[in-house]
PDB file of C-alpha atoms and ligand atoms in Angstrom:
ATOM      1  CA  UNK A 174      30.278  29.647 -32.789  1.00 47.00           C
ATOM      2  CA  UNK A 175      28.126  32.159 -35.693  1.00 48.00           C
ATOM      3  CA  UNK A 176      25.273  30.243 -35.664  1.00 55.00           C
ATOM      4  CA  UNK A 177      24.654  29.988 -31.618  1.00 54.00           C
ATOM      5  CA  UNK A 178      24.422  34.214 -31.515  1.00 57.00           C
ATOM      6  CA  UNK A 179      20.571  34.383 -32.281  1.00 62.00           C
ATOM      7  CA  UNK A 180      20.079  31.758 -29.105  1.00 67.00           C
ATOM      8  CA  UNK A 181      21.206  34.291 -26.700  1.00 69.00           C
ATOM      9  CA  UNK A 182      18.587  33.411 -24.200  1.00 74.00           C
ATOM     10  CA  UNK A 183      19.785  35.453 -20.351  1.00 78.00           C
ATOM     11  CA  UNK A 184      23.214  36.117 -19.121  1.00 81.00           C
ATOM     12  CA  UNK A 185      23.908  36.204 -15.787  1.00 85.00           C
ATOM     13  CA  UNK A 186      27.513  37.706 -14.331  1.00 88.00           C
ATOM     14  CA  UNK A 187      29.054  37.952 -17.648  1.00 83.00           C
ATOM     15  CA  UNK A 188      27.645  33.550 -18.176  1.00 86.00           C
ATOM     16  CA  UNK A 189      25.339  33.079 -20.472  1.00 81.00           C
ATOM     17  CA  UNK A 190      22.709  30.604 -21.565  1.00 79.00           C
ATOM     18  CA  UNK A 191      21.786  29.388 -24.494  1.00 80.00           C
ATOM     19  CA  UNK A 192      17.719  28.002 -25.241  1.00 76.00           C
ATOM     20  CA  UNK A 193      19.006  24.734 -25.878  1.00 79.00           C
ATOM     21  CA  UNK A 194      15.900  23.459 -26.876  1.00 81.00           C
ATOM     22  CA  UNK A 195      16.160  19.377 -25.201  1.00 86.00           C
ATOM     23  CA  UNK A 196      17.246  16.263 -28.104  1.00 91.00           C
ATOM     24  CA  UNK A 197      13.704  14.863 -29.383  1.00 93.00           C
ATOM     25  CA  UNK A 198      14.291  11.777 -28.198  1.00 96.00           C
ATOM     26  CA  UNK A 199      14.242  12.802 -24.555  1.00 96.00           C
ATOM     27  CA  UNK A 200      11.015  15.092 -25.275  1.00 95.00           C
ATOM     28  CA  UNK A 201       9.677  11.925 -26.693  1.00 96.00           C
ATOM     29  CA  UNK A 202       9.926   9.585 -23.364  1.00 97.00           C
ATOM     30  CA  UNK A 203       8.720  13.230 -21.018  1.00 96.00           C
ATOM     31  CA  UNK A 204       5.541  13.195 -22.550  1.00 96.00           C
ATOM     32  CA  UNK A 205       4.882  10.276 -23.448  1.00 97.00           C
ATOM     33  CA  UNK A 206       5.695   9.311 -19.378  1.00 97.00           C
ATOM     34  CA  UNK A 207       2.930  12.248 -19.329  1.00 97.00           C
ATOM     35  CA  UNK A 208       0.710  10.418 -21.189  1.00 97.00           C
ATOM     36  CA  UNK A 209       1.037   7.411 -19.753  1.00 96.00           C
ATOM     37  CA  UNK A 210       0.470   8.829 -16.426  1.00 95.00           C
ATOM     38  CA  UNK A 211      -2.117  10.443 -16.880  1.00 93.00           C
ATOM     39  CA  UNK A 212      -4.015   7.277 -18.686  1.00 91.00           C
ATOM     40  CA  UNK A 213      -3.039   4.706 -15.696  1.00 88.00           C
ATOM     41  CA  UNK A 214      -3.984   7.023 -13.206  1.00 86.00           C
ATOM     42  CA  UNK A 215      -8.047   7.122 -14.976  1.00 84.00           C
ATOM     43  CA  UNK A 216      -7.686   3.706 -15.358  1.00 81.00           C
ATOM     44  CA  UNK A 217      -6.974   2.044 -12.314  1.00 76.00           C
ATOM     45  CA  UNK A 218      -6.266   4.551  -9.734  1.00 75.00           C
ATOM     46  CA  UNK A 219      -9.784   6.517 -10.581  1.00 77.00           C
ATOM     47  CA  UNK A 220     -11.315   2.800 -12.148  1.00 68.00           C
ATOM     48  CA  UNK A 221     -12.434   4.115 -15.717  1.00 68.00           C
ATOM     49  CA  UNK A 222     -11.279   0.943 -16.822  1.00 63.00           C
ATOM     50  CA  UNK A 223     -12.779  -2.330 -15.352  1.00 67.00           C
ATOM     51  CA  UNK A 224      -9.336  -3.581 -13.238  1.00 67.00           C
ATOM     52  CA  UNK A 225      -8.482  -1.025 -10.136  1.00 70.00           C
ATOM     53  CA  UNK A 226      -5.917  -2.397  -7.950  1.00 72.00           C
ATOM     54  CA  UNK A 227      -8.450  -4.397  -6.113  1.00 75.00           C
ATOM     55  CA  UNK A 228     -10.182  -6.101  -9.015  1.00 75.00           C
ATOM     56  CA  UNK A 229      -6.380  -7.014  -9.935  1.00 77.00           C
ATOM     57  CA  UNK A 230      -5.034  -8.467  -6.164  1.00 80.00           C
ATOM     58  CA  UNK A 231      -8.988 -10.163  -5.616  1.00 78.00           C
ATOM     59  CA  UNK A 232      -8.780 -11.734  -8.681  1.00 77.00           C
ATOM     60  CA  UNK A 233      -4.971 -12.828  -7.676  1.00 78.00           C
ATOM     61  CA  UNK A 234      -6.648 -14.401  -4.712  1.00 75.00           C
ATOM     62  CA  UNK A 235      -8.934 -16.111  -6.678  1.00 75.00           C
ATOM     63  CA  UNK A 236      -6.683 -17.846  -8.186  1.00 72.00           C
ATOM     64  CA  UNK A 237      -4.771 -18.363  -4.805  1.00 76.00           C
ATOM     65  CA  UNK A 238      -7.456 -19.714  -2.830  1.00 77.00           C
ATOM     66  CA  UNK A 239      -8.848 -22.200  -5.647  1.00 80.00           C
ATOM     67  CA  UNK A 240      -5.123 -23.969  -5.971  1.00 81.00           C
ATOM     68  CA  UNK A 241      -4.823 -24.112  -2.019  1.00 81.00           C
ATOM     69  CA  UNK A 242      -8.766 -26.110  -2.260  1.00 81.00           C
ATOM     70  CA  UNK A 243      -7.186 -28.479  -5.185  1.00 84.00           C
ATOM     71  CA  UNK A 244      -4.157 -28.818  -3.553  1.00 85.00           C
ATOM     72  CA  UNK A 245      -6.199 -29.996  -0.307  1.00 86.00           C
ATOM     73  CA  UNK A 246      -8.924 -32.068  -2.545  1.00 86.00           C
ATOM     74  CA  UNK A 247      -6.072 -35.307  -3.754  1.00 87.00           C
ATOM     75  CA  UNK A 248      -3.592 -34.352  -0.416  1.00 86.00           C
ATOM     76  CA  UNK A 249      -7.147 -34.640   1.851  1.00 87.00           C
ATOM     77  CA  UNK A 250      -5.107 -33.684   5.662  1.00 88.00           C
ATOM     78  CA  UNK A 251      -5.192 -36.247   7.766  1.00 90.00           C
ATOM     79  CA  UNK A 252      -4.457 -35.183  11.836  1.00 92.00           C
ATOM     80  CA  UNK A 253      -2.270 -37.420  14.239  1.00 95.00           C
ATOM     81  CA  UNK A 254      -4.849 -39.154  16.548  1.00 96.00           C
ATOM     82  CA  UNK A 255      -5.697 -36.548  19.834  1.00 96.00           C
ATOM     83  CA  UNK A 256      -3.739 -38.792  21.813  1.00 96.00           C
ATOM     84  CA  UNK A 257      -0.962 -37.621  20.100  1.00 96.00           C
ATOM     85  CA  UNK A 258      -1.224 -33.973  19.976  1.00 96.00           C
ATOM     86  CA  UNK A 259      -2.398 -34.192  24.034  1.00 96.00           C
ATOM     87  CA  UNK A 260       0.782 -35.928  24.905  1.00 96.00           C
ATOM     88  CA  UNK A 261       2.650 -34.143  23.062  1.00 96.00           C
ATOM     89  CA  UNK A 262       1.750 -31.011  25.129  1.00 96.00           C
ATOM     90  CA  UNK A 263       2.658 -32.603  28.085  1.00 96.00           C
ATOM     91  CA  UNK A 264       6.566 -33.716  26.512  1.00 96.00           C
ATOM     92  CA  UNK A 265       9.534 -31.061  26.482  1.00 97.00           C
ATOM     93  CA  UNK A 266      10.891 -32.364  23.548  1.00 97.00           C
ATOM     94  CA  UNK A 267       8.057 -32.053  21.814  1.00 97.00           C
ATOM     95  CA  UNK A 268       7.598 -28.365  23.150  1.00 97.00           C
ATOM     96  CA  UNK A 269      10.833 -27.164  22.566  1.00 97.00           C
ATOM     97  CA  UNK A 270      10.284 -28.428  18.654  1.00 97.00           C
ATOM     98  CA  UNK A 271       6.978 -26.917  18.664  1.00 97.00           C
ATOM     99  CA  UNK A 272       8.157 -23.708  20.304  1.00 97.00           C
ATOM    100  CA  UNK A 273      11.371 -22.740  17.949  1.00 96.00           C
ATOM    101  CA  UNK A 274       8.959 -23.102  14.725  1.00 96.00           C
ATOM    102  CA  UNK A 275       6.063 -20.651  16.789  1.00 97.00           C
ATOM    103  CA  UNK A 276       8.508 -17.999  17.179  1.00 96.00           C
ATOM    104  CA  UNK A 277       9.922 -18.340  13.833  1.00 95.00           C
ATOM    105  CA  UNK A 278       6.431 -19.141  11.689  1.00 95.00           C
ATOM    106  CA  UNK A 279       3.394 -18.098  13.784  1.00 96.00           C
ATOM    107  CA  UNK A 280       5.044 -15.393  16.257  1.00 96.00           C
ATOM    108  CA  UNK A 281       5.288 -12.648  13.896  1.00 93.00           C
ATOM    109  CA  UNK A 282       1.044 -12.524  13.447  1.00 94.00           C
ATOM    110  CA  UNK A 283       0.008 -14.791  16.782  1.00 96.00           C
ATOM    111  CA  UNK A 284       2.388 -12.491  18.881  1.00 96.00           C
ATOM    112  CA  UNK A 285       5.928 -14.268  20.502  1.00 96.00           C
ATOM    113  CA  UNK A 286       3.483 -16.466  23.457  1.00 96.00           C
ATOM    114  CA  UNK A 287       0.559 -16.721  21.040  1.00 97.00           C
ATOM    115  CA  UNK A 288      -1.383 -13.842  22.358  1.00 97.00           C
ATOM    116  CA  UNK A 289      -3.095 -12.503  18.806  1.00 96.00           C
ATOM    117  CA  UNK A 290      -1.617  -9.438  16.804  1.00 95.00           C
ATOM    118  CA  UNK A 291      -2.879 -10.270  13.469  1.00 92.00           C
ATOM    119  CA  UNK A 292      -4.678 -13.368  14.216  1.00 95.00           C
ATOM    120  CA  UNK A 293      -6.216 -14.287  17.382  1.00 97.00           C
ATOM    121  CA  UNK A 294      -5.202 -15.179  20.302  1.00 97.00           C
ATOM    122  CA  UNK A 295      -4.724 -18.913  21.135  1.00 97.00           C
ATOM    123  CA  UNK A 296      -4.108 -18.829  24.729  1.00 97.00           C
ATOM    124  CA  UNK A 297      -7.355 -19.241  25.622  1.00 96.00           C
ATOM    125  CA  UNK A 298     -10.446 -20.967  25.510  1.00 96.00           C
ATOM    126  CA  UNK A 299     -12.286 -19.500  21.870  1.00 97.00           C
ATOM    127  CA  UNK A 300     -11.806 -20.431  19.159  1.00 97.00           C
ATOM    128  CA  UNK A 301     -13.318 -19.282  15.663  1.00 97.00           C
ATOM    129  CA  UNK A 302     -12.493 -22.735  13.790  1.00 97.00           C
ATOM    130  CA  UNK A 303     -12.526 -25.421  16.636  1.00 96.00           C
ATOM    131  CA  UNK A 304     -10.709 -25.999  19.427  1.00 96.00           C
ATOM    132  CA  UNK A 305     -10.165 -29.720  19.645  1.00 96.00           C
ATOM    133  CA  UNK A 306      -6.481 -30.846  18.834  1.00 97.00           C
ATOM    134  CA  UNK A 307      -7.427 -32.408  15.708  1.00 96.00           C
ATOM    135  CA  UNK A 308      -9.503 -29.500  14.160  1.00 96.00           C
ATOM    136  CA  UNK A 309      -6.490 -26.904  14.912  1.00 97.00           C
ATOM    137  CA  UNK A 310      -4.477 -28.934  12.836  1.00 96.00           C
ATOM    138  CA  UNK A 311      -5.885 -28.812   9.884  1.00 95.00           C
ATOM    139  CA  UNK A 312      -7.305 -24.981  10.921  1.00 96.00           C
ATOM    140  CA  UNK A 313      -2.742 -24.613  10.811  1.00 96.00           C
ATOM    141  CA  UNK A 314      -2.258 -27.055   7.489  1.00 94.00           C
ATOM    142  CA  UNK A 315      -4.988 -25.726   5.197  1.00 92.00           C
ATOM    143  CA  UNK A 316      -5.105 -22.423   6.744  1.00 92.00           C
ATOM    144  CA  UNK A 317      -7.555 -19.670   6.461  1.00 91.00           C
ATOM    145  CA  UNK A 318      -6.690 -17.867   3.480  1.00 85.00           C
ATOM    146  CA  UNK A 319      -9.514 -15.918   2.790  1.00 85.00           C
ATOM    147  CA  UNK A 320      -8.855 -14.334   5.611  1.00 89.00           C
ATOM    148  CA  UNK A 321      -4.996 -14.134   5.854  1.00 88.00           C
ATOM    149  CA  UNK A 322      -4.050 -17.141   8.361  1.00 91.00           C
ATOM    150  CA  UNK A 323      -1.791 -19.362   4.957  1.00 89.00           C
ATOM    151  CA  UNK A 324      -2.135 -22.544   4.252  1.00 90.00           C
ATOM    152  CA  UNK A 325       0.922 -24.321   6.362  1.00 92.00           C
ATOM    153  CA  UNK A 326       0.357 -28.071   4.377  1.00 90.00           C
ATOM    154  CA  UNK A 327       2.498 -28.048   2.140  1.00 85.00           C
ATOM    155  CA  UNK A 328       5.068 -26.036   3.392  1.00 88.00           C
ATOM    156  CA  UNK A 329       5.546 -27.717   6.944  1.00 91.00           C
ATOM    157  CA  UNK A 330       6.279 -31.383   7.889  1.00 90.00           C
ATOM    158  CA  UNK A 331       3.292 -32.626  10.015  1.00 90.00           C
ATOM    159  CA  UNK A 332       5.646 -33.971  12.561  1.00 92.00           C
ATOM    160  CA  UNK A 333       6.527 -30.711  12.873  1.00 95.00           C
ATOM    161  CA  UNK A 334       2.711 -29.695  12.734  1.00 95.00           C
ATOM    162  CA  UNK A 335       1.742 -32.297  15.072  1.00 96.00           C
ATOM    163  CA  UNK A 336       4.976 -30.263  17.291  1.00 97.00           C
ATOM    164  CA  UNK A 337       2.626 -26.778  16.948  1.00 97.00           C
ATOM    165  CA  UNK A 338      -0.442 -28.044  17.384  1.00 97.00           C
ATOM    166  CA  UNK A 339       1.012 -29.394  20.764  1.00 97.00           C
ATOM    167  CA  UNK A 340       2.860 -26.200  21.487  1.00 97.00           C
ATOM    168  CA  UNK A 341      -0.039 -24.148  20.932  1.00 97.00           C
ATOM    169  CA  UNK A 342      -2.069 -26.951  23.054  1.00 97.00           C
ATOM    170  CA  UNK A 343      -0.105 -26.130  26.335  1.00 97.00           C
ATOM    171  CA  UNK A 344      -0.349 -22.589  26.031  1.00 96.00           C
ATOM    172  CA  UNK A 345      -3.637 -22.948  27.020  1.00 95.00           C
ATOM    173  CA  UNK A 346      -4.447 -20.199  30.507  1.00 94.00           C
ATOM    174  CA  UNK A 347      -0.996 -19.610  29.889  1.00 95.00           C
ATOM    175  CA  UNK A 348      -3.291 -15.885  29.757  1.00 95.00           C
ATOM    176  CA  UNK A 349      -0.042 -14.120  28.189  1.00 96.00           C
ATOM    177  CA  UNK A 350       0.163 -10.072  29.159  1.00 95.00           C
ATOM    178  CA  UNK A 351      -1.717  -7.683  26.559  1.00 94.00           C
ATOM    179  CA  UNK A 352      -3.961 -10.718  24.922  1.00 96.00           C
ATOM    180  CA  UNK A 353      -6.438 -10.041  21.984  1.00 95.00           C
ATOM    181  CA  UNK A 354      -9.858  -9.734  23.140  1.00 95.00           C
ATOM    182  CA  UNK A 355     -12.193 -14.183  22.984  1.00 95.00           C
ATOM    183  CA  UNK A 356     -12.337 -14.284  19.102  1.00 96.00           C
ATOM    184  CA  UNK A 357     -15.474 -17.411  18.146  1.00 95.00           C
ATOM    185  CA  UNK A 358     -17.064 -19.716  20.337  1.00 95.00           C
ATOM    186  CA  UNK A 359     -15.650 -20.949  23.475  1.00 95.00           C
ATOM    187  CA  UNK A 360     -14.168 -24.385  24.014  1.00 95.00           C
ATOM    188  CA  UNK A 361     -13.637 -26.432  27.142  1.00 94.00           C
ATOM    189  CA  UNK A 362      -9.907 -27.630  26.235  1.00 92.00           C
ATOM    190  CA  UNK A 363      -9.696 -31.175  26.196  1.00 94.00           C
ATOM    191  CA  UNK A 364      -7.657 -32.731  28.497  1.00 94.00           C
ATOM    192  CA  UNK A 365      -4.115 -33.470  28.745  1.00 94.00           C
ATOM    193  CA  UNK A 366      -2.623 -37.061  29.828  1.00 92.00           C
ATOM    194  CA  UNK A 367      -0.450 -37.147  33.136  1.00 85.00           C
ATOM    195  CA  UNK A 368       3.094 -37.670  32.566  1.00 67.00           C
TER     196      UNK A 368
HETATM  197  C1  HEC B 439       0.588 -13.442   8.046  1.00 84.53           C
HETATM  198  C2  HEC B 439      -0.040 -14.344   9.678  1.00 84.53           C
HETATM  199  C3  HEC B 439      -0.230 -15.679  10.347  1.00 84.53           C
HETATM  200  C4  HEC B 439       0.704 -16.955   9.939  1.00 84.53           C
HETATM  201  C5  HEC B 439       2.108 -16.195  10.088  1.00 84.53           C
HETATM  202  C6  HEC B 439      -0.319 -17.288  10.661  1.00 84.53           C
HETATM  203  N1  HEC B 439      -1.455 -17.279  11.251  1.00 84.53           N
HETATM  204 FE1  HEC B 439      -2.911 -18.171  12.572  1.00 84.53          FE
HETATM  205  N2  HEC B 439      -4.180 -17.055  12.149  1.00 84.53           N
HETATM  206  C7  HEC B 439      -3.954 -15.686  11.444  1.00 84.53           C
HETATM  207  C8  HEC B 439      -5.623 -15.209  10.787  1.00 84.53           C
HETATM  208  C9  HEC B 439      -5.362 -13.483  10.085  1.00 84.53           C
HETATM  209  C10 HEC B 439      -6.518 -15.914  11.807  1.00 84.53           C
HETATM  210  C11 HEC B 439      -7.658 -15.648  11.848  1.00 84.53           C
HETATM  211  C12 HEC B 439      -8.330 -16.953  10.794  1.00 84.53           C
HETATM  212  C13 HEC B 439     -10.033 -16.110  10.024  1.00 84.53           C
HETATM  213  O1  HEC B 439      -9.886 -15.212  11.057  1.00 84.53           O
HETATM  214  O2  HEC B 439     -10.683 -17.150  10.111  1.00 84.53           O
HETATM  215  C14 HEC B 439      -5.192 -16.944  12.028  1.00 84.53           C
HETATM  216  C15 HEC B 439      -5.836 -17.987  12.336  1.00 84.53           C
HETATM  217  C16 HEC B 439      -4.827 -19.003  12.642  1.00 84.53           C
HETATM  218  C17 HEC B 439      -5.372 -20.185  14.602  1.00 84.53           C
HETATM  219  C18 HEC B 439      -7.200 -21.110  14.075  1.00 84.53           C
HETATM  220  C19 HEC B 439      -7.515 -19.880  15.612  1.00 84.53           C
HETATM  221  C20 HEC B 439      -9.357 -20.047  15.337  1.00 84.53           C
HETATM  222  O3  HEC B 439      -9.673 -19.014  16.770  1.00 84.53           O
HETATM  223  O4  HEC B 439     -10.045 -20.718  15.102  1.00 84.53           O
HETATM  224  C21 HEC B 439      -4.961 -20.828  14.715  1.00 84.53           C
HETATM  225  C22 HEC B 439      -5.088 -22.480  15.656  1.00 84.53           C
HETATM  226  C23 HEC B 439      -3.269 -20.806  14.041  1.00 84.53           C
HETATM  227  N3  HEC B 439      -3.397 -19.522  13.229  1.00 84.53           N
HETATM  228  C24 HEC B 439      -2.387 -21.261  14.112  1.00 84.53           C
HETATM  229  C25 HEC B 439      -0.713 -20.458  12.699  1.00 84.53           C
HETATM  230  C26 HEC B 439       0.333 -21.190  13.635  1.00 84.53           C
HETATM  231  C27 HEC B 439       0.411 -22.022  14.251  1.00 84.53           C
HETATM  232  C28 HEC B 439       0.832 -20.232  12.952  1.00 84.53           C
HETATM  233  C29 HEC B 439       2.625 -21.407  12.434  1.00 84.53           C
HETATM  234  C30 HEC B 439       2.879 -21.884  11.886  1.00 84.53           C
HETATM  235  C31 HEC B 439       0.050 -19.673  11.901  1.00 84.53           C
HETATM  236  N4  HEC B 439      -1.303 -19.600  12.629  1.00 84.53           N
HETATM  237  C32 HEC B 439       0.801 -18.183  11.412  1.00 84.53           C
HETATM  238  C33 HEC B 439      -2.501 -14.981  10.725  1.00 84.53           C
HETATM  239  C34 HEC B 439      -1.363 -15.813  10.786  1.00 84.53           C
END
């Protein structure tokens, strides 16, 4: 114990503590992480370097958007006919299917009643990307990735996409509570077939 005797730092209530230095490897991690944090902060957060969080995010998004575009360049979206989509809007079986998918996949952004949340209200007659059922089909299939509307053409089979469009058409004029204000152009809804 003799080697510690000259190192006594302090004692409280008879408990004495030695001034033992931290091991070198631990100090290296400590100083290393401090230096890293300062460089990281300067480079990313204070933008001394080229790449900020935002530019990095945008770079990723650009790659992603061009891959979506490249996919649809080689796999054109062919919507069903308007007649088919409109017939679905008065077909209870199709509507059940469309509603189930909508609740699962679309309601987090468009609201449970499609009244609009992050995404626009889909129950009014105003459309950003066209309100004809075939246009709505194309919008859903390709998405508007730059504006936060995912592209669903690869994730949802065409038949279910059609059911979604029919379901959305059936909600026209449903006037749900807490609806988001209209966005885009007013359009006259295509008439539904009588059953
Ligand atoms: C991650 C959020 C999100 C999800 C999930 C989402 N959307 Fe969207 N949607 C948006 C946003 C944001 C827009 C507005 C795009 C714009 O500003 O151009 C939009 C736009 C639309 C439009 C065009 C509306 C118009 O005015 O032209 C339709 C139709 C649509 N979504 C249907 C759907 C359907 C159907 C689903 C489910 C398969 C879905 N969306 C899932 C965010 C979402």
